[in-house]
C-alpha positions as a printed NumPy array, in Angstrom:
array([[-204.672,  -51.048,   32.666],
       [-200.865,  -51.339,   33.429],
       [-198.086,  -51.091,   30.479],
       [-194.762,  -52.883,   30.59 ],
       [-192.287,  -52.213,   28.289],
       [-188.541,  -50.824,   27.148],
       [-187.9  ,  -50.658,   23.954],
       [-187.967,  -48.066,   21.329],
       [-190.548,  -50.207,   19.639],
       [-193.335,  -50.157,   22.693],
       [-193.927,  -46.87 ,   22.018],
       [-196.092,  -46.46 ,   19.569],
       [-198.723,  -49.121,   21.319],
       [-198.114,  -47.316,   25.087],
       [-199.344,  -43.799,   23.07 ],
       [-201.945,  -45.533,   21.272],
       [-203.334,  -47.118,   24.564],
       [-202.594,  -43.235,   25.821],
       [-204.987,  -41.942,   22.981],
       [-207.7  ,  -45.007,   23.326],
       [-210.592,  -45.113,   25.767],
       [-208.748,  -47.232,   28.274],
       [-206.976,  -45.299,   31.41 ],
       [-203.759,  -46.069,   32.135],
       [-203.01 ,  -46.995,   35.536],
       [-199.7  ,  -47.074,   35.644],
       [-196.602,  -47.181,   33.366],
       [-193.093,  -49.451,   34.28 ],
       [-190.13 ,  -50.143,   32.647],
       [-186.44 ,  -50.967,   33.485],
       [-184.311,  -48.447,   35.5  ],
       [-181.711,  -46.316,   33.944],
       [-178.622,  -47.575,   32.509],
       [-175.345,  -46.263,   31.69 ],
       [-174.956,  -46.054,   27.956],
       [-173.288,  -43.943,   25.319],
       [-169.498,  -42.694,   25.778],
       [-169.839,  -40.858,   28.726],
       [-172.239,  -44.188,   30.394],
       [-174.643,  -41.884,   31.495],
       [-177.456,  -43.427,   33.501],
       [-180.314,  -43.222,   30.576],
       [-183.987,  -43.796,   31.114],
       [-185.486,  -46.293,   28.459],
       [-187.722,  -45.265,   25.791],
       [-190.661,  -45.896,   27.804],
       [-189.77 ,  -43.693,   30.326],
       [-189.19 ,  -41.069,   28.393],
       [-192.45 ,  -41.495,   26.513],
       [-194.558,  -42.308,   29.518],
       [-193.128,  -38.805,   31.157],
       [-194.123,  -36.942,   27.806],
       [-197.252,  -38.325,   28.029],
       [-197.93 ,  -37.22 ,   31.914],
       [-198.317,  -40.88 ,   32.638],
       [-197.782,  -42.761,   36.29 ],
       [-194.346,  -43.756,   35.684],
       [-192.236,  -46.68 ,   37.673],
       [-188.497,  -47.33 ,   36.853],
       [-187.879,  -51.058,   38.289],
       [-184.835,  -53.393,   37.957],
       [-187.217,  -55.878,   38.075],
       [-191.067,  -56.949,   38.469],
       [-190.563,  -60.42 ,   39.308],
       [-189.699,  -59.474,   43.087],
       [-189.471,  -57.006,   45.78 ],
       [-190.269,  -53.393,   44.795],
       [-190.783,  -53.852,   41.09 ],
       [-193.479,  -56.185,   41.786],
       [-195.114,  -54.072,   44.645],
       [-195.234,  -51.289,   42.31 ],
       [-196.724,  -53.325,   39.289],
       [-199.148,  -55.118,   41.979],
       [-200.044,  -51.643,   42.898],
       [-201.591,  -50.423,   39.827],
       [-204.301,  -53.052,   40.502],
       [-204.993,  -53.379,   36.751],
       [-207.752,  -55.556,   34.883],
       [-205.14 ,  -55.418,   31.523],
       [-201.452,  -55.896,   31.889],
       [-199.888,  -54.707,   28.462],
       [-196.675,  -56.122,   27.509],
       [-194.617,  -54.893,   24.49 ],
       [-190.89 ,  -55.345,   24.138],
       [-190.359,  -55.776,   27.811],
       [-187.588,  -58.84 ,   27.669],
       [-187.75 ,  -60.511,   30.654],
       [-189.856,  -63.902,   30.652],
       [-192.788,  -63.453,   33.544],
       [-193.323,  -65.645,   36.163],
       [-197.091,  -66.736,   37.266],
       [-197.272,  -64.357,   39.636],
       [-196.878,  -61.487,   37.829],
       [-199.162,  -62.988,   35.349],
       [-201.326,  -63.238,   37.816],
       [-201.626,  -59.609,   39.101],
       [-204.001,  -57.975,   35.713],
       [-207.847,  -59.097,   36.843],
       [-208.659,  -59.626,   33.258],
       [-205.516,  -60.585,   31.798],
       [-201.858,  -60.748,   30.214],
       [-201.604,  -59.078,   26.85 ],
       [-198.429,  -59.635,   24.762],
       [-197.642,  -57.54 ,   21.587],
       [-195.312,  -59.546,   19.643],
       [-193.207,  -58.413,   16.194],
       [-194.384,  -62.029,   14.179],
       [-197.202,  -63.982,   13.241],
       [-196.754,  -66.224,   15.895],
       [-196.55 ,  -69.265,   16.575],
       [-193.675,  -68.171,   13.584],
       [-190.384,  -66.665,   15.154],
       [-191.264,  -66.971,   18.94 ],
       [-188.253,  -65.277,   20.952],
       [-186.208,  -62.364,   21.22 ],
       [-185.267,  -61.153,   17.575],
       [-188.734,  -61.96 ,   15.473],
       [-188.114,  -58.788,   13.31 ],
       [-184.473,  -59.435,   12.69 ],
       [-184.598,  -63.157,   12.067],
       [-187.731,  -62.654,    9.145],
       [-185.408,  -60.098,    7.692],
       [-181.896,  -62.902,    8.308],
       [-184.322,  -65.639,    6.391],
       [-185.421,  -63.757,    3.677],
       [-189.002,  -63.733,    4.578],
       [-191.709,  -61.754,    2.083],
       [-194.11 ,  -61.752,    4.671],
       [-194.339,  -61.418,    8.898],
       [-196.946,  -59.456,   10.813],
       [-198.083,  -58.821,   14.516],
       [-199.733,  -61.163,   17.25 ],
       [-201.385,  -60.255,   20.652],
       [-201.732,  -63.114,   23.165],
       [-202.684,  -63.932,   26.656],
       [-199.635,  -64.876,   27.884],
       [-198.486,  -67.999,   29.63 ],
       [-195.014,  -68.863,   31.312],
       [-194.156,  -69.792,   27.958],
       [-191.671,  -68.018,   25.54 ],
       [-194.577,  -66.643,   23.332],
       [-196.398,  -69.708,   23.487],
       [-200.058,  -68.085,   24.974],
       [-203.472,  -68.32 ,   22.649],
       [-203.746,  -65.976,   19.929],
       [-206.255,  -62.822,   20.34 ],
       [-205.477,  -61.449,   16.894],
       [-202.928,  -60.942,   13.903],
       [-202.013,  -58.87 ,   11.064],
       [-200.212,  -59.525,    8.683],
       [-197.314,  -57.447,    6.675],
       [-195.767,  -57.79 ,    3.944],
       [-191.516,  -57.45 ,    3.963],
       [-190.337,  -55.31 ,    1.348],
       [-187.105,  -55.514,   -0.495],
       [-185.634,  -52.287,    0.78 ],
       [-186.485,  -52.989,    4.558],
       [-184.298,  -53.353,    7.182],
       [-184.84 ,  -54.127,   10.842],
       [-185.258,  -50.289,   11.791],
       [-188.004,  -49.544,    8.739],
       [-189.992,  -52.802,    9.345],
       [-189.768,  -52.585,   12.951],
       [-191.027,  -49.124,   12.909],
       [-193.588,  -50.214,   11.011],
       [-194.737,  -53.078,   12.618],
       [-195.2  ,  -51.256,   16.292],
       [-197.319,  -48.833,   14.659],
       [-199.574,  -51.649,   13.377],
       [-198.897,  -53.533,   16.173],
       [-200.254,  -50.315,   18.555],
       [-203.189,  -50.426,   16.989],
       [-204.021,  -54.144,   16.938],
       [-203.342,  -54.361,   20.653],
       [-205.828,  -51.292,   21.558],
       [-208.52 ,  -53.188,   19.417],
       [-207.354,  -56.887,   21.148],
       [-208.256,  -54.789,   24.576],
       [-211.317,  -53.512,   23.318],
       [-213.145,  -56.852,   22.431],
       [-211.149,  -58.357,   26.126],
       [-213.445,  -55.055,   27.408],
       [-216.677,  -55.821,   25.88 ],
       [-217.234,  -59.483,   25.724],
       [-215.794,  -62.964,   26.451],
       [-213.082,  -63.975,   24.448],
       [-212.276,  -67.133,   23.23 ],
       [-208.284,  -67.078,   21.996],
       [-207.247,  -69.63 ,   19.263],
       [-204.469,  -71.908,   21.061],
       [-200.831,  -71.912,   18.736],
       [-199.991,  -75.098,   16.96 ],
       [-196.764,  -75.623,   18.417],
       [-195.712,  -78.083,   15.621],
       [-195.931,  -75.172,   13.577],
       [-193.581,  -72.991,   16.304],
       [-190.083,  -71.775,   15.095],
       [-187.435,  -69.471,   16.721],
       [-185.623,  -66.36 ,   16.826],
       [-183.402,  -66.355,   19.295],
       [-181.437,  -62.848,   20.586],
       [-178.492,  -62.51 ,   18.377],
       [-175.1  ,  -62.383,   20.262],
       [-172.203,  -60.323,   19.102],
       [-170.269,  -63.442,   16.376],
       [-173.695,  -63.483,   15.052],
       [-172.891,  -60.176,   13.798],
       [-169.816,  -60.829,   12.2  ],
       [-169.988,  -61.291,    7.949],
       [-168.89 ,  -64.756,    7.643],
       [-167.305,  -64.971,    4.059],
       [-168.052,  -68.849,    3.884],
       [-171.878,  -68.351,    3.588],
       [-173.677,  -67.499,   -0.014],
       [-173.725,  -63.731,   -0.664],
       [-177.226,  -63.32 ,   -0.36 ],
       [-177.628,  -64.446,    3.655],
       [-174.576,  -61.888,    3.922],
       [-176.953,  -59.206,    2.713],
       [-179.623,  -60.37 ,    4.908],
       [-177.371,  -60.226,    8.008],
       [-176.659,  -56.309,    7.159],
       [-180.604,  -55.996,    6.565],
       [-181.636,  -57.985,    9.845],
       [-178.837,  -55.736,   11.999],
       [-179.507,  -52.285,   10.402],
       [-179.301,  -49.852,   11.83 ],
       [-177.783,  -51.07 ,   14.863],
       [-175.758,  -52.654,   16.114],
       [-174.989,  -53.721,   12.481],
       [-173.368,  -56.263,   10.584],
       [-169.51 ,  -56.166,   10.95 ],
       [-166.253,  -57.245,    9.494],
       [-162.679,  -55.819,    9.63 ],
       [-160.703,  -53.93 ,    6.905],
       [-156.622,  -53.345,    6.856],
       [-157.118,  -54.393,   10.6  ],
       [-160.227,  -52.018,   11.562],
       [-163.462,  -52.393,   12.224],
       [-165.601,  -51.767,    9.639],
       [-169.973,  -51.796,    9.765],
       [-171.704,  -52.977,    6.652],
       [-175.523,  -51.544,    6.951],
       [-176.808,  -52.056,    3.507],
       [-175.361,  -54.422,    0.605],
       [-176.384,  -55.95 ,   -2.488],
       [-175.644,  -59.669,   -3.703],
       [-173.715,  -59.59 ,   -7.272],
       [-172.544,  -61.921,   -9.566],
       [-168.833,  -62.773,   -8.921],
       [-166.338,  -65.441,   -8.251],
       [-163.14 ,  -65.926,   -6.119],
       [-161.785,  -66.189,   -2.787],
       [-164.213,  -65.75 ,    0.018],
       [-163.399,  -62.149,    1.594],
       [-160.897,  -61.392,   -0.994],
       [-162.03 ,  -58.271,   -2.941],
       [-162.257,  -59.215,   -6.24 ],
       [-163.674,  -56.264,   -8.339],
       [-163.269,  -52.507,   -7.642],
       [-164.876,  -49.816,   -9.274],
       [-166.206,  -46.29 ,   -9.098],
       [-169.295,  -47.12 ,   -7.013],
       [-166.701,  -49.285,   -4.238],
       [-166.096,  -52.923,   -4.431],
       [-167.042,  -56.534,   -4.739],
       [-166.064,  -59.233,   -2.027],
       [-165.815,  -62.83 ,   -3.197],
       [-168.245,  -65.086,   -0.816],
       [-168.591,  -68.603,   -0.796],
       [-171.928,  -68.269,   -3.638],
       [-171.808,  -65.022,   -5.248],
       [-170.105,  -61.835,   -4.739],
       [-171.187,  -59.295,   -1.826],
       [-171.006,  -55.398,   -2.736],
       [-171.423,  -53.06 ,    0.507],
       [-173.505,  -49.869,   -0.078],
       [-173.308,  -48.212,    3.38 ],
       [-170.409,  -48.704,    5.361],
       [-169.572,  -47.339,    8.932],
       [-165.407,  -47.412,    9.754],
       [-164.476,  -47.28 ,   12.867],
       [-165.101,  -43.996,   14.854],
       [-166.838,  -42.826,   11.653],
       [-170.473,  -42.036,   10.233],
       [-172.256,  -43.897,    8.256],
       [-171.059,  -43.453,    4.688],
       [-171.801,  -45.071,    0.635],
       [-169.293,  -46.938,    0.069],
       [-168.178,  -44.32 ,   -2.662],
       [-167.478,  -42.084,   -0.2  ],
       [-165.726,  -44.835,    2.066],
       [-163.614,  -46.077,   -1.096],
       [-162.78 ,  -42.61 ,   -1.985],
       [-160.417,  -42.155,    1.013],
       [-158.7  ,  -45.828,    1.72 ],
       [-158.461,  -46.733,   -2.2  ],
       [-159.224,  -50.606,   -1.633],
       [-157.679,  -52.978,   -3.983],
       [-158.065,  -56.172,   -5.061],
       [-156.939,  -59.366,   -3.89 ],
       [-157.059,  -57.505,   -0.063],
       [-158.918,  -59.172,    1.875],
       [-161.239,  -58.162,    4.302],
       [-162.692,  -59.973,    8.15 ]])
């Protein structure tokens, strides 16, 4: 077996296929990339795992072509495992496990197919989402279903505690989906596309706390993009990152701060008033808004975005 992945979130299923009964050929993921303030090239979290692990480890730009494919064809693997990987695969990469494809994804598909499937649950207000494994197809997320769990969303969660949660469950589920592949045909249960919706990859003026929507999809935009890269909006000129918020009863002008108190401050939205918890200024920690009121003394009628 060969896994593919990137993300933070593929690790928990690369160490439960690392504790499992099934060897693991071979390990690739994306080559470093500058990040952080100094860009420093920095291996992805896959990397990093695989090489605590002791696992054969391959840092590609790509596995569609040239050398990223060799090395993926190389592992010769009955089970390709694919978790959080983010590039769409062509059929002949698809082609390369003996057995098959396996796709961990963060929803109960055919719900929330795409890029953000944690995030957008969170965005809508969903109660409940789960995990999926599939054999994939050149689809986005389209492939027959091997198996699901589902999970409920609770109302503290944000995308970091219910994605966290959901790659542990979703470890687990994809070491038992390659068990029964292992032991015994299997027949996967073709999606109902009619049933299909979306969650595409959230650009950076999706993050930005538009005051002309209701309060309470405000608060689901700073749950959905907690805690990074966060839900954003400017104050006295500066950026300022809203990670946690509540939805209040209040009226006024949207983005005009129209109650302030000990605990912070109310903004007016288009339904509702919108009262930031944790706050991040600009070149600052994370902070209650307490704290963040404390020092820059808002007032009302300012207005923030």
């Amino acid at each position: 077996m060969t896994f593919l992945g990137n993300d933070r979130w593929s690790v928990p299923a690369l160490e439960a296929l690392a504790a499992s009964s099934h060897e693991l050929a071979g390990v690739v993921t994306t080559s470093p990339k500058p990040a952080g303030r100094g860009d420093e090239l920095t291996p992805t979290a896959v990397a990093q795992a695989a090489r605590a692990l002791g696992l054969p480890l391959a840092e590609v730009d790509t596995v569609k072509t040239g050398p990223g494919f060799k090395a993926l064809a190389a592992t010769t693997p009955q089970v390709l495992a694919v978790v959080a990987y983010g590039e769409l695969l062509p059929p002949n990469v698809l082609r390369v496990p003996t057995i098959a494809p396996v796709n961990l994804h963060f929803s109960l598909l055919p719900e929330l197919r795409g890029a953000s499937p944690v995030q957008t649950a969170l965005l809508l207000g969903l109660e409940r989402t789960g995990v999926t494994t599939i054999v994939m197809d050149q689809g986005l997320d389209t492939g027959p279903v091997i198996l699901q769990r589902a999970e409920p969303i609770g109302p503290a969660d944000d995308a970091g505690s219910l994605g966290a949660r959901l790659a542990v469950i979703g470890g687990a589920l994809l070491v038992e989906s390659i068990d029964m592949l292992g032991e015994r045909p299997v027949a996967p249960s073709a999606q109902d596309d009619s049933m299909a919706t979306f969650a595409p990859r959230f650009g950076p003026q999706d993050r930005v706390l538009d005051w002309s929507n209701p309060a309470p999809i405000l608060v689901n935009l700073c749950r959905a993009l907690s805690p990074e890269p966060a839900a954003t909006t400017r104050f006295r000129g500066e950026g300022l990152k809203v990670f946690r918020a509540e939805a209040v009863v209040a009226t006024g002008e949207p983005g005009t701060i129209v109650a302030v108190d000990a605990g912070g401050f109310v903004v007016a939205t288009a339904e509702g008033g919108f009262r930031p918890l944790e706050v991040g200024p600009a070149g600052r920690r994370r902070m209650t808004v307490a704290d963040f009121a404390h020092g820059a003394h808002p007032a009302v009628g300012e207005r923030l975005g």
